[in-house]
GROMACS .gro file of C-alpha atoms in nm:
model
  427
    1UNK     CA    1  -4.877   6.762 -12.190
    2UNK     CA    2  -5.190   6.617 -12.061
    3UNK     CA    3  -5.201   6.266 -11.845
    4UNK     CA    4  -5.167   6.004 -12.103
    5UNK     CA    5  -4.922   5.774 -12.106
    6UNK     CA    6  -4.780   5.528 -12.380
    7UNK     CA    7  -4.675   5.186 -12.390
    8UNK     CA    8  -4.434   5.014 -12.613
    9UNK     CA    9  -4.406   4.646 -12.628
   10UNK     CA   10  -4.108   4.565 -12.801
   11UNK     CA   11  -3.786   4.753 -12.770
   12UNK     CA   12  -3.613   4.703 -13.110
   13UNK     CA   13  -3.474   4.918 -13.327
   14UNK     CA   14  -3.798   5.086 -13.406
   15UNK     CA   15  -3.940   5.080 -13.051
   16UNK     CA   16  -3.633   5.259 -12.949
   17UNK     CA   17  -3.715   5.551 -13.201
   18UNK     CA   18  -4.101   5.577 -13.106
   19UNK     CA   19  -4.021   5.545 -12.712
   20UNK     CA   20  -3.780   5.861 -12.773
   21UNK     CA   21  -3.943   6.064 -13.018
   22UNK     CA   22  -4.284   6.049 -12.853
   23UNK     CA   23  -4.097   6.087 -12.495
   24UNK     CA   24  -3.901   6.380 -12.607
   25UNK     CA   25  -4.227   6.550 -12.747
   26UNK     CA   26  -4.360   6.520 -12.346
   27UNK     CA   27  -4.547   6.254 -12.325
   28UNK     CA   28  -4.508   5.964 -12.072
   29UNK     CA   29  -4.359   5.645 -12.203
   30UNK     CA   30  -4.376   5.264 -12.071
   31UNK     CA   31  -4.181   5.061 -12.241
   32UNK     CA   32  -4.057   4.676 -12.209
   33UNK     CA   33  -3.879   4.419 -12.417
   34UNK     CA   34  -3.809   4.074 -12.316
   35UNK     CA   35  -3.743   4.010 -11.950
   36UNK     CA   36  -3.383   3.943 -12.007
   37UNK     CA   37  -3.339   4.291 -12.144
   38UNK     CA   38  -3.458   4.478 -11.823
   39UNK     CA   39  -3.144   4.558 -11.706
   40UNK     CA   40  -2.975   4.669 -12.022
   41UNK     CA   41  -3.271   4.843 -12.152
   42UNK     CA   42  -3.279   5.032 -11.778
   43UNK     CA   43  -2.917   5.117 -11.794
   44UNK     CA   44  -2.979   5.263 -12.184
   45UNK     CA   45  -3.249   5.486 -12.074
   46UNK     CA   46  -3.138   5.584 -11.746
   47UNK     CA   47  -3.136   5.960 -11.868
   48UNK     CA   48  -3.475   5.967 -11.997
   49UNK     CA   49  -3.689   6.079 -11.710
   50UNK     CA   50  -4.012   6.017 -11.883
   51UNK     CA   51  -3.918   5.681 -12.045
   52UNK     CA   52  -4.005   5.394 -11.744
   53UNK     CA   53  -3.886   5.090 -11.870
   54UNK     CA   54  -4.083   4.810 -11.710
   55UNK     CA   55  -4.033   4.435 -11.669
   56UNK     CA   56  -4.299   4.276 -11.893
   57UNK     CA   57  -4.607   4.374 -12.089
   58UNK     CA   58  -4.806   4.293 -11.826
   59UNK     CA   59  -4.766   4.610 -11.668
   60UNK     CA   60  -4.725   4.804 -12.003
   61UNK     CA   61  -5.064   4.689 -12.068
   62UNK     CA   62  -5.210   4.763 -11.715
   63UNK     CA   63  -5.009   5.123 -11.699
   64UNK     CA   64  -5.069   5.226 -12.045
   65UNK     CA   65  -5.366   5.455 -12.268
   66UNK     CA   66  -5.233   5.408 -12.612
   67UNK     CA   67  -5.026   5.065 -12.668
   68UNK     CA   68  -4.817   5.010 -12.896
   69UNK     CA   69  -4.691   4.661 -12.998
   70UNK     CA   70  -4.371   4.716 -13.225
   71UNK     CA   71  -4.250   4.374 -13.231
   72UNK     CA   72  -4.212   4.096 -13.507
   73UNK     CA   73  -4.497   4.027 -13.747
   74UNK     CA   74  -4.407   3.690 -13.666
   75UNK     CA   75  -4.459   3.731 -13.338
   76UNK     CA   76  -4.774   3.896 -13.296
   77UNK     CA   77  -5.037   3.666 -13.220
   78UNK     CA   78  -4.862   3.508 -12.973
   79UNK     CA   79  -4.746   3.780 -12.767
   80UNK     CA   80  -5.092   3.964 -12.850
   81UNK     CA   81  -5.206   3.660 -12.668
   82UNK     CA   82  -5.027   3.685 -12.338
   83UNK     CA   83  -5.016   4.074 -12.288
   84UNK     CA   84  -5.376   4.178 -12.473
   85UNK     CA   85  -5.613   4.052 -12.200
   86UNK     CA   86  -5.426   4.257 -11.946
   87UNK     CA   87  -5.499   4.555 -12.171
   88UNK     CA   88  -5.595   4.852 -11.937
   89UNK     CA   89  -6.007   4.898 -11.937
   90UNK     CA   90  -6.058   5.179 -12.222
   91UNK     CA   91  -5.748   5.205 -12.354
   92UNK     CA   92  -5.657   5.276 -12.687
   93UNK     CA   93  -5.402   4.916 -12.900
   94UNK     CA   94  -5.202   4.926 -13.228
   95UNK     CA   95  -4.943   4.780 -13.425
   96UNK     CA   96  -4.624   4.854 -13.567
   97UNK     CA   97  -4.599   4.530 -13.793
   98UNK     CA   98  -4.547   4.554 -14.179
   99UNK     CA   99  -4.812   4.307 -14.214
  100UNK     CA  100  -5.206   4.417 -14.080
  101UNK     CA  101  -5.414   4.117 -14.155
  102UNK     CA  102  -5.261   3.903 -13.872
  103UNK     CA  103  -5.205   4.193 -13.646
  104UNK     CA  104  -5.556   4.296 -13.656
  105UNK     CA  105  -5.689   3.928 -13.633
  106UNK     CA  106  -5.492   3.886 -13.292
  107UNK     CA  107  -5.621   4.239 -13.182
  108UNK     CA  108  -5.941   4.081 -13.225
  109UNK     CA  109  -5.937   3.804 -13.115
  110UNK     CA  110  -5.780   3.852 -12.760
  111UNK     CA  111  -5.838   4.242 -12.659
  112UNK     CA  112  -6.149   4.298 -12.409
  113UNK     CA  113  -6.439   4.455 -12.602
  114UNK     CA  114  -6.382   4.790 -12.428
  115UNK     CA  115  -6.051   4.839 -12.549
  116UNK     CA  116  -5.984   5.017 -12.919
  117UNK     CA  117  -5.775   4.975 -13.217
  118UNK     CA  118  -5.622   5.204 -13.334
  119UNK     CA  119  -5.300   5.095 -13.550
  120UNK     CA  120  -4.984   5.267 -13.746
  121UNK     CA  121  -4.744   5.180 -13.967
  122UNK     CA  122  -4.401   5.427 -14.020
  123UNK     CA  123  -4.294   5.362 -14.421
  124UNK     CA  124  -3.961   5.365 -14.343
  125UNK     CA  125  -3.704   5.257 -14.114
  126UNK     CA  126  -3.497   5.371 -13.782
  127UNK     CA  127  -3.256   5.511 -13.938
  128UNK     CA  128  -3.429   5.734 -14.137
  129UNK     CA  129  -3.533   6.079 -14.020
  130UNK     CA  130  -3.973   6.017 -14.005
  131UNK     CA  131  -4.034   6.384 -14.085
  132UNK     CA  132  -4.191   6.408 -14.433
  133UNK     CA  133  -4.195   6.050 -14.436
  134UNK     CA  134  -4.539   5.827 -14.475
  135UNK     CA  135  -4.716   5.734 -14.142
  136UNK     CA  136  -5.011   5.496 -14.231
  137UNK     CA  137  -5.291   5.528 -13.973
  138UNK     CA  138  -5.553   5.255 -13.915
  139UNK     CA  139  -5.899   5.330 -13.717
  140UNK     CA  140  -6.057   4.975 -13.694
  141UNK     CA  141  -6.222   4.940 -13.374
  142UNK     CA  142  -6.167   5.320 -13.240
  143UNK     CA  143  -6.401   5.656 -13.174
  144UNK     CA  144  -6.302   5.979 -13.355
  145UNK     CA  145  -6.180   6.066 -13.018
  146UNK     CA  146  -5.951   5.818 -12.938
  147UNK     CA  147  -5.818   5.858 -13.298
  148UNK     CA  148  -5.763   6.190 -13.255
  149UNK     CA  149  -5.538   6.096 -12.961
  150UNK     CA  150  -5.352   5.902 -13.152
  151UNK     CA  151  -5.274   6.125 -13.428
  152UNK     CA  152  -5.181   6.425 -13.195
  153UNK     CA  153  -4.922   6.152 -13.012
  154UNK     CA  154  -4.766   6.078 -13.316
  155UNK     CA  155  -4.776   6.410 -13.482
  156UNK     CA  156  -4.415   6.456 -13.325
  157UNK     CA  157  -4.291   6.235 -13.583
  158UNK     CA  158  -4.406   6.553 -13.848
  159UNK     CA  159  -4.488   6.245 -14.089
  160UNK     CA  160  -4.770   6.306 -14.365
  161UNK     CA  161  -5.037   6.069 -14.211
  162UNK     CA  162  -5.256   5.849 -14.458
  163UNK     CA  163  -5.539   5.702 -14.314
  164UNK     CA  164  -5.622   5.343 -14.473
  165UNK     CA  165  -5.765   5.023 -14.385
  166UNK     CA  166  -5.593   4.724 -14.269
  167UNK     CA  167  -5.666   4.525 -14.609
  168UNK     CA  168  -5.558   4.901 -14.816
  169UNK     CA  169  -5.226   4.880 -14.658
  170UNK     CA  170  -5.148   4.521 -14.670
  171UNK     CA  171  -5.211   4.571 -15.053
  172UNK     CA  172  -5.029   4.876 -15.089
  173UNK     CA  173  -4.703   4.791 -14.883
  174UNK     CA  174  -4.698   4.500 -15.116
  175UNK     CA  175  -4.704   4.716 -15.422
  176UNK     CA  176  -4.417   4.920 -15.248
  177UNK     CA  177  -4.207   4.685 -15.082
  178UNK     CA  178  -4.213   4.325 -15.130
  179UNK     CA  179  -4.035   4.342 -15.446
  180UNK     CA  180  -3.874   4.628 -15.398
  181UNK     CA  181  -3.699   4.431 -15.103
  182UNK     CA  182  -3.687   4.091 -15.362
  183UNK     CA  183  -3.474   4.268 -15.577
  184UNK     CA  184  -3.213   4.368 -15.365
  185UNK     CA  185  -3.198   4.032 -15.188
  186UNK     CA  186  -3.110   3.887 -15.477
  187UNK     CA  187  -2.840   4.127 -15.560
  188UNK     CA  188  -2.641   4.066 -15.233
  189UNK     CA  189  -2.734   3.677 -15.274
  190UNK     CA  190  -2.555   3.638 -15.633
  191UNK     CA  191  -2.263   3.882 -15.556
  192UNK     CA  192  -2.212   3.645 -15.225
  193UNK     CA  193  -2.233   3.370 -15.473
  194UNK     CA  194  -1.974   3.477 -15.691
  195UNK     CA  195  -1.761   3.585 -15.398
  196UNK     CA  196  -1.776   3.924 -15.509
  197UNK     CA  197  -1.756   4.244 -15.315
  198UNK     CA  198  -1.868   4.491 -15.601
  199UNK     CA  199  -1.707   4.864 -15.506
  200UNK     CA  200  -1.409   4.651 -15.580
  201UNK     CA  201  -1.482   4.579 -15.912
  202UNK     CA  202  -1.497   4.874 -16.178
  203UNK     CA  203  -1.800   4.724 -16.373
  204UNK     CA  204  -2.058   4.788 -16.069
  205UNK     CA  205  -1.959   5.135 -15.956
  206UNK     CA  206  -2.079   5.493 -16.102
  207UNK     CA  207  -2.432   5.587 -16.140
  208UNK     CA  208  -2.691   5.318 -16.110
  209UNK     CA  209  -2.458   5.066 -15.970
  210UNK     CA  210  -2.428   5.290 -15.691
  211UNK     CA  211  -2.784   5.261 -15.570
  212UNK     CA  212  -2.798   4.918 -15.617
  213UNK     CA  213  -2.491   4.838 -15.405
  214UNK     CA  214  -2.585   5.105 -15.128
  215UNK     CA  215  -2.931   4.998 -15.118
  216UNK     CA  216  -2.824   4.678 -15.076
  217UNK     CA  217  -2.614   4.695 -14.827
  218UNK     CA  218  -2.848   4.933 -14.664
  219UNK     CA  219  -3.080   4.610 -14.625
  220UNK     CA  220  -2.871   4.355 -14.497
  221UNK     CA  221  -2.774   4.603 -14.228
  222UNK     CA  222  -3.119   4.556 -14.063
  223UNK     CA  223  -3.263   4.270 -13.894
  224UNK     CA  224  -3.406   4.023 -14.096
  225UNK     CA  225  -3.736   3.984 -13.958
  226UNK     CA  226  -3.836   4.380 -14.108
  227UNK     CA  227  -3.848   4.212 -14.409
  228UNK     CA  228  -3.979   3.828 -14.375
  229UNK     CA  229  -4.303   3.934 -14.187
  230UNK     CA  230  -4.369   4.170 -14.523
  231UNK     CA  231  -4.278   3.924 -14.732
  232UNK     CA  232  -4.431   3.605 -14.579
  233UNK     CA  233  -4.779   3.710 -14.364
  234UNK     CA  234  -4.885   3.897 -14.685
  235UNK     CA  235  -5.061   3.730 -14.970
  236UNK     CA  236  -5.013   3.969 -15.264
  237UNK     CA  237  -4.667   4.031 -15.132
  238UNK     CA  238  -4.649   3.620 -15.215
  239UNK     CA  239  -4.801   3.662 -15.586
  240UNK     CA  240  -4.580   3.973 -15.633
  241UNK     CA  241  -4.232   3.796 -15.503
  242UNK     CA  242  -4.315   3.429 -15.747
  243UNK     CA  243  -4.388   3.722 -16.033
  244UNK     CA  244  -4.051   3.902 -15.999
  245UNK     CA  245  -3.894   3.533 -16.008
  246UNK     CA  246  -4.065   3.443 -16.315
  247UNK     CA  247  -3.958   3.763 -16.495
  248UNK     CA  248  -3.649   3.773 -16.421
  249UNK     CA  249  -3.591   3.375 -16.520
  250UNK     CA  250  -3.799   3.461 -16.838
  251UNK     CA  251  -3.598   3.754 -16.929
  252UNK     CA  252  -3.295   3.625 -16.878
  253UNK     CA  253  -3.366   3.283 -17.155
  254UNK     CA  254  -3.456   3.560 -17.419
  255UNK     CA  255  -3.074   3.703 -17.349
  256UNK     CA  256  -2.952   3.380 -17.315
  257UNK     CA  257  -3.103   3.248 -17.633
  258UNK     CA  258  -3.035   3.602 -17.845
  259UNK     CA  259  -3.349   3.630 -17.901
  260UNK     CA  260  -3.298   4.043 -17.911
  261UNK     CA  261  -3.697   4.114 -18.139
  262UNK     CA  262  -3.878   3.904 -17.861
  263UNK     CA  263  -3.690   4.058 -17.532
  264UNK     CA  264  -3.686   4.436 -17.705
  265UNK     CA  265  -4.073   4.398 -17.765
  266UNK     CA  266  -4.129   4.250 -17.427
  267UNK     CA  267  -3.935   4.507 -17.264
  268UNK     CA  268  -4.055   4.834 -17.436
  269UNK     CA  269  -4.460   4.703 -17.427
  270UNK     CA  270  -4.398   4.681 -17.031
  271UNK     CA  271  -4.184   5.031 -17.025
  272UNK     CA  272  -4.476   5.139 -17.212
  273UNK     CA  273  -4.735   5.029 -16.992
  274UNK     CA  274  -4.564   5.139 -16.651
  275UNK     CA  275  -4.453   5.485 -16.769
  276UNK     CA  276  -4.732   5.603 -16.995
  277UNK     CA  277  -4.879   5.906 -16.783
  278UNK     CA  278  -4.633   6.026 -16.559
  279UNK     CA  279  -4.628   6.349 -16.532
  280UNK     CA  280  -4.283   6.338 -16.347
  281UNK     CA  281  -3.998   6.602 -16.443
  282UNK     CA  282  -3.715   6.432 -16.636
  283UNK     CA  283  -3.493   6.496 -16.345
  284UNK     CA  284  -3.695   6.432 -16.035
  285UNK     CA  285  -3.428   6.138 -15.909
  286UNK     CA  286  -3.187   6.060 -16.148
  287UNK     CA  287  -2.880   6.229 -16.299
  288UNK     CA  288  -2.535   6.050 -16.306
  289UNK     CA  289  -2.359   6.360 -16.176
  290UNK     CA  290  -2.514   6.326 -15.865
  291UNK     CA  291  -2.484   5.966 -15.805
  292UNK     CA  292  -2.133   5.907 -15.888
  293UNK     CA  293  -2.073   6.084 -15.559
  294UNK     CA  294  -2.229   5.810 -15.340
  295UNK     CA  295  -1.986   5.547 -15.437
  296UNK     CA  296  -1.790   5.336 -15.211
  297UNK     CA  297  -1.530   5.227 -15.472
  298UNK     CA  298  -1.276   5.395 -15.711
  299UNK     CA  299  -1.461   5.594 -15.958
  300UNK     CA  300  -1.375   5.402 -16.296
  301UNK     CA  301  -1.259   5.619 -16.635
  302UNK     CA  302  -1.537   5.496 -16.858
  303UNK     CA  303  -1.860   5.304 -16.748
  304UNK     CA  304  -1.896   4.952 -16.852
  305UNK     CA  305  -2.248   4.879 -16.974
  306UNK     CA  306  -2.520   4.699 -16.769
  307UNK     CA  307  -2.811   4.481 -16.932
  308UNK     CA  308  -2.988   4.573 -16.566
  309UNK     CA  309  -3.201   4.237 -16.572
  310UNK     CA  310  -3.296   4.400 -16.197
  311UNK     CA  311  -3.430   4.658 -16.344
  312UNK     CA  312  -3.582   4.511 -16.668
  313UNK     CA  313  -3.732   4.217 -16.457
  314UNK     CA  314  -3.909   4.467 -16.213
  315UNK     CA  315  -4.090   4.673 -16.480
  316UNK     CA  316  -4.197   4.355 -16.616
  317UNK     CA  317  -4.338   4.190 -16.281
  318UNK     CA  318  -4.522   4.582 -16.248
  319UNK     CA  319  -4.660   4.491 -16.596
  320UNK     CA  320  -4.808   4.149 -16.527
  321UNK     CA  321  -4.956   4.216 -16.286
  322UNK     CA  322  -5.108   4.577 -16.379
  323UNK     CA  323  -4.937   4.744 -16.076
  324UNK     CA  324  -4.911   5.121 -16.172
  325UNK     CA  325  -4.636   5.238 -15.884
  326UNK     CA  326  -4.726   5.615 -15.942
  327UNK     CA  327  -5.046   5.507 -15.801
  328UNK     CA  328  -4.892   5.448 -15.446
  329UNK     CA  329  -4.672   5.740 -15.373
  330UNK     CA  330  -4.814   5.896 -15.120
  331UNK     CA  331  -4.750   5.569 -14.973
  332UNK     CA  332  -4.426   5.464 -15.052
  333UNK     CA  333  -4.117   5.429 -14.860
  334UNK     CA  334  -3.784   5.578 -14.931
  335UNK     CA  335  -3.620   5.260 -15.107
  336UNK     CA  336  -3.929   5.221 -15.315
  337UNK     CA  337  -3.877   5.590 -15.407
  338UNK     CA  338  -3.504   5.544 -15.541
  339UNK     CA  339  -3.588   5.168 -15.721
  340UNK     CA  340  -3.869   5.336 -15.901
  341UNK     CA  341  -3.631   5.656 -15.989
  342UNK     CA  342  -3.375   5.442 -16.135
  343UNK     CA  343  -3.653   5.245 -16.330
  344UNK     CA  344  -3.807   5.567 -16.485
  345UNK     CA  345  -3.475   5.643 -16.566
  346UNK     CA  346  -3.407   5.354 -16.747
  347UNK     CA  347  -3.665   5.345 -16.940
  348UNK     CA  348  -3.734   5.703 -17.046
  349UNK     CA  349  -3.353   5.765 -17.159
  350UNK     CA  350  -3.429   5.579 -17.517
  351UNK     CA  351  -3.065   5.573 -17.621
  352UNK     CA  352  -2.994   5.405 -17.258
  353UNK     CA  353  -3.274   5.157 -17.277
  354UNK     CA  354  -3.149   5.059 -17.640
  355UNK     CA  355  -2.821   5.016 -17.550
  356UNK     CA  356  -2.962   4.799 -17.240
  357UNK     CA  357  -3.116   4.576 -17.472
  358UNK     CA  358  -2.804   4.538 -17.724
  359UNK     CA  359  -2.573   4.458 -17.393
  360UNK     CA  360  -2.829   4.191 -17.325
  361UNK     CA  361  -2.805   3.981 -17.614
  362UNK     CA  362  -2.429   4.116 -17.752
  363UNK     CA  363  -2.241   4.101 -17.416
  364UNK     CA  364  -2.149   3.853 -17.229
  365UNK     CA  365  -2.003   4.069 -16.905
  366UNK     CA  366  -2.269   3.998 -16.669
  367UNK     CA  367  -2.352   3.693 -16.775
  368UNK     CA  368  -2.223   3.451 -16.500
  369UNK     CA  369  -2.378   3.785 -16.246
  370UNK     CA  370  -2.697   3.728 -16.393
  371UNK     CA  371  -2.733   3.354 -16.397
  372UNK     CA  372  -2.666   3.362 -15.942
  373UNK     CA  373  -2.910   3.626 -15.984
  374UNK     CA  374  -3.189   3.442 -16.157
  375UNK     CA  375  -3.114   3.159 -15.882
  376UNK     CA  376  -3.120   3.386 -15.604
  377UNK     CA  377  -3.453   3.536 -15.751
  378UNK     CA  378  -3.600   3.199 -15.742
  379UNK     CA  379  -3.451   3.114 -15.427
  380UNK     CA  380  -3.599   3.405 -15.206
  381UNK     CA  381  -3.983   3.331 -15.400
  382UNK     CA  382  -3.932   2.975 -15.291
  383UNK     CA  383  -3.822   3.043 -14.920
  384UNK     CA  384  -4.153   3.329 -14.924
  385UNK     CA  385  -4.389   3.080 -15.101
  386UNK     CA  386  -4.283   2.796 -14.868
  387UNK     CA  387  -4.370   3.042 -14.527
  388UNK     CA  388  -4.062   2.928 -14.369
  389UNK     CA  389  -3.957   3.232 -14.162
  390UNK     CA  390  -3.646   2.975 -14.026
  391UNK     CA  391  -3.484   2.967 -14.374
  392UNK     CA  392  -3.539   3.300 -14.447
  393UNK     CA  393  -3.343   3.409 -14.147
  394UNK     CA  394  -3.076   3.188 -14.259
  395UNK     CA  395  -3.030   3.276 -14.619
  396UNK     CA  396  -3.059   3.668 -14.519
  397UNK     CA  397  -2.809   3.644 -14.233
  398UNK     CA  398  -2.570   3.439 -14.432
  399UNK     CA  399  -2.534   3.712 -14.656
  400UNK     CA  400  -2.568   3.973 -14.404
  401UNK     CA  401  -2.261   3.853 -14.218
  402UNK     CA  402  -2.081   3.873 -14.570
  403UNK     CA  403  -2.062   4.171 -14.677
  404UNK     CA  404  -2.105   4.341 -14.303
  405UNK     CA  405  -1.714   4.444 -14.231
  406UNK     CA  406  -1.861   4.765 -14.482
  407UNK     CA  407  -2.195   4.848 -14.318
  408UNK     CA  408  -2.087   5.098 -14.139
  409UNK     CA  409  -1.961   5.287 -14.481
  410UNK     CA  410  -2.279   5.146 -14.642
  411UNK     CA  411  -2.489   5.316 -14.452
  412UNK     CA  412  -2.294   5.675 -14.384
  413UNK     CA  413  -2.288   5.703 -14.781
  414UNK     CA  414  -2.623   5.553 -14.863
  415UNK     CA  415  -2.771   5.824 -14.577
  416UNK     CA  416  -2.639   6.088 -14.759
  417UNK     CA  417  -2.761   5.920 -15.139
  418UNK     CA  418  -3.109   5.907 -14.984
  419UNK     CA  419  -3.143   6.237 -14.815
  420UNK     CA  420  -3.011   6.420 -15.133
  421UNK     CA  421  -3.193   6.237 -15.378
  422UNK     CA  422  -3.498   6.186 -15.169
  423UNK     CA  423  -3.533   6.576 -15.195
  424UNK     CA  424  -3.581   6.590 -15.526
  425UNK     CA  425  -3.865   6.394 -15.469
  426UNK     CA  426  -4.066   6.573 -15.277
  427UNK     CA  427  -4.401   6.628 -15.356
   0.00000   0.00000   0.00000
């Protein structure tokens, strides 16, 4: 492997992963976290003869010829600030942050002119295995050269790269995620609510139930900030969040009020909209058969009916605001994949979608569900809208702590429910 070497700053989760993967393809890593983590981080990577782990990001920055800083979105301009003018001369910066606007602002505004900008984004997180998976790749201040560096680095990922601008991404990982993430923040908020752990309780397990309650849990296994910086330091991701609020509050008067012609035109002119020109097979994600194996409860003897305000609400928010998710795909991470697959199943299974609506206005089962979900829905918009990252943190690990005694589970059977799914949606 030729001289180059490559610094991380920041030695989370997803640090970890690049520092490894990129060390274990043969290149020469620098790495550092906080100063307090020297020791540990040392001791964790004793084996790893081309891993150094340093003290600071001081001398990641002097050491390094592409530098990577995977840390919180958060976080960025302010550690940009104290690490960036050190920044070896000619050397090659990105980001790992979900969020590009501020990331590239603090690249600009404290790197030396010689240094260039080169930044990524992995669509997915540690856990999952990158190969196959999106790797967005930014070129904002960089030669073809030094781009062409970075791409062979992180071709040992075996990601498809897509190469966007900041601005494209920021847009598009709002299209894909913000949402996305909404939605299943609010689940785990209004079963926490109703003290409710739902494998236990035969309503909320077989079929789509099961990828609500893995993905959830999936979630709240990670650290919070993956998904506040998304949420928070991105505009649209703002607009989109208040949307999903509003559509699931609206929905849920027209079932409250029985007002079945109004919510059944509302729905199907959204469905309608969304799903007009895929050209997906019927049974790219979705069959029953193979879901009902990823449950972490008691398979029941009959399902019990869902009105799926989750799902109705999210086809909805797509609809107001013209968002056509097909046209993100070769963007879009693996949770986006599965929310969207048990959308388009929703809504292209006629007799399930009619029966949706009739539970909606006839049933009262998920009522009391429904209403903590409409207040969790507003509750996470407000906490975005408001940019107050030290709320967020609380809400999420409230919850998180919760349900935790079944992450480990969680995330065994919800590995397995995305790997076998997620290849039947390959391209």
């Amino acid at each position: 492997m030729e001289e180059v070497s490559v610094g991380i700053i920041g030695m989370g989760d997803m640090g970890k992963m690049y520092a490894s993967r990129i060390s274990d393809a043969g290149w020469r890593v620098n790495a550092c976290d906080k100063e307090e983590k020297f020791d540990s981080l040392t001791e964790e990577f004793a084996g790893r003869r081309r891993i150094s782990i340093l003290r600071n990001g001081y001398l990641v920055s002097r050491a390094s010829d592409y530098i990577i800083y995977s840390v919180e979105a958060e976080s960025i301009d302010r550690i940009v600030a104290q690490y960036g003018p050190s920044t070896k001369l000619g050397a090659i910066v990105g980001g790992q942050t979900s969020c590009k606007a501020p990331e590239v602002a603090a690249f600009e505004k404290y790197l030396p002119r010689d240094v260039e900008i080169v930044s990524c984004h992995s669509l997915h997180g540690p856990k999952v295995d990158p190969q196959g998976q999106p790797l967005v790749l930014i070129q904002h201040r960089a030669s073809q050269k030094s781009f062409d560096l970075v791409e062979k680095i992180l071709s040992c990922f075996r990601s498809k790269h897509v190469q966007l601008t900041a601005e494209q991404h920021d847009r598009i990982t709002a299209d894909t995620q913000a949402v996305t993430h909404a939605a299943f923040l609010s689940m785990g908020t209004a079963w926490q609510a109703n003290n409710q752990f739902p494998w236990e309780i035969t309503r909320y397990i077989g079929g789509i139930e099961n990828v609500k309650i893995n993905v959830t849990l999936r979630i709240y296994s990670n650290k919070w900030h993956v998904y506040a910086g998304l949420a928070i330091l991105n505009p649209s991701a703002k607009e989109q969040i208040r949307q999903y609020a509003t559509s699931v509050t609206e929905l849920y008067k027209l079932m409250l009020g029985g007002h079945r012609e109004e919510l059944e035109n509302r729905v199907k002119t959204a469905g309608a909209a969304v799903f007009k020109e895929t050209e997906w097979d019927e049974e790219l994600l979705l069959r029953d058969d193979v879901l009902d194996r990823f449950s972490l409860g008691k398979m029941p003897q009959e399902r019990t009916p869902n009105n799926h305000l989750s799902l109705l609400a999210m086809v909805d928010c797509w609809w107001k605001l013209g968002i056509v998710p097909y046209d993100h795909m070769l963007c879009s991470t693996p949770l986006f994949r599965l929310w969207l697959g048990v959308t388009e199943y929703l809504f292209r299974k006629p007799a399930l979608l009619d029966e949706t609506i009739r539970i909606a206005i006839e049933d009262n089962t998920f009522r009391s569900d429904d209403l903590e979900f409409t207040f969790a829905a507003r509750g996470w918009s407000d906490c975005v809208s408001y940019g107050d990252f030290s709320s967020y943190r609380d809400r999420f690990e409230k919850i998180q702590a919760y349900f935790s005694p079944r992450f480990p589970e969680a995330t065994r059977v919800g590995n397995e429910m995305i790997r076998t799914i997620l290849e039947k949606t390959k391209d």
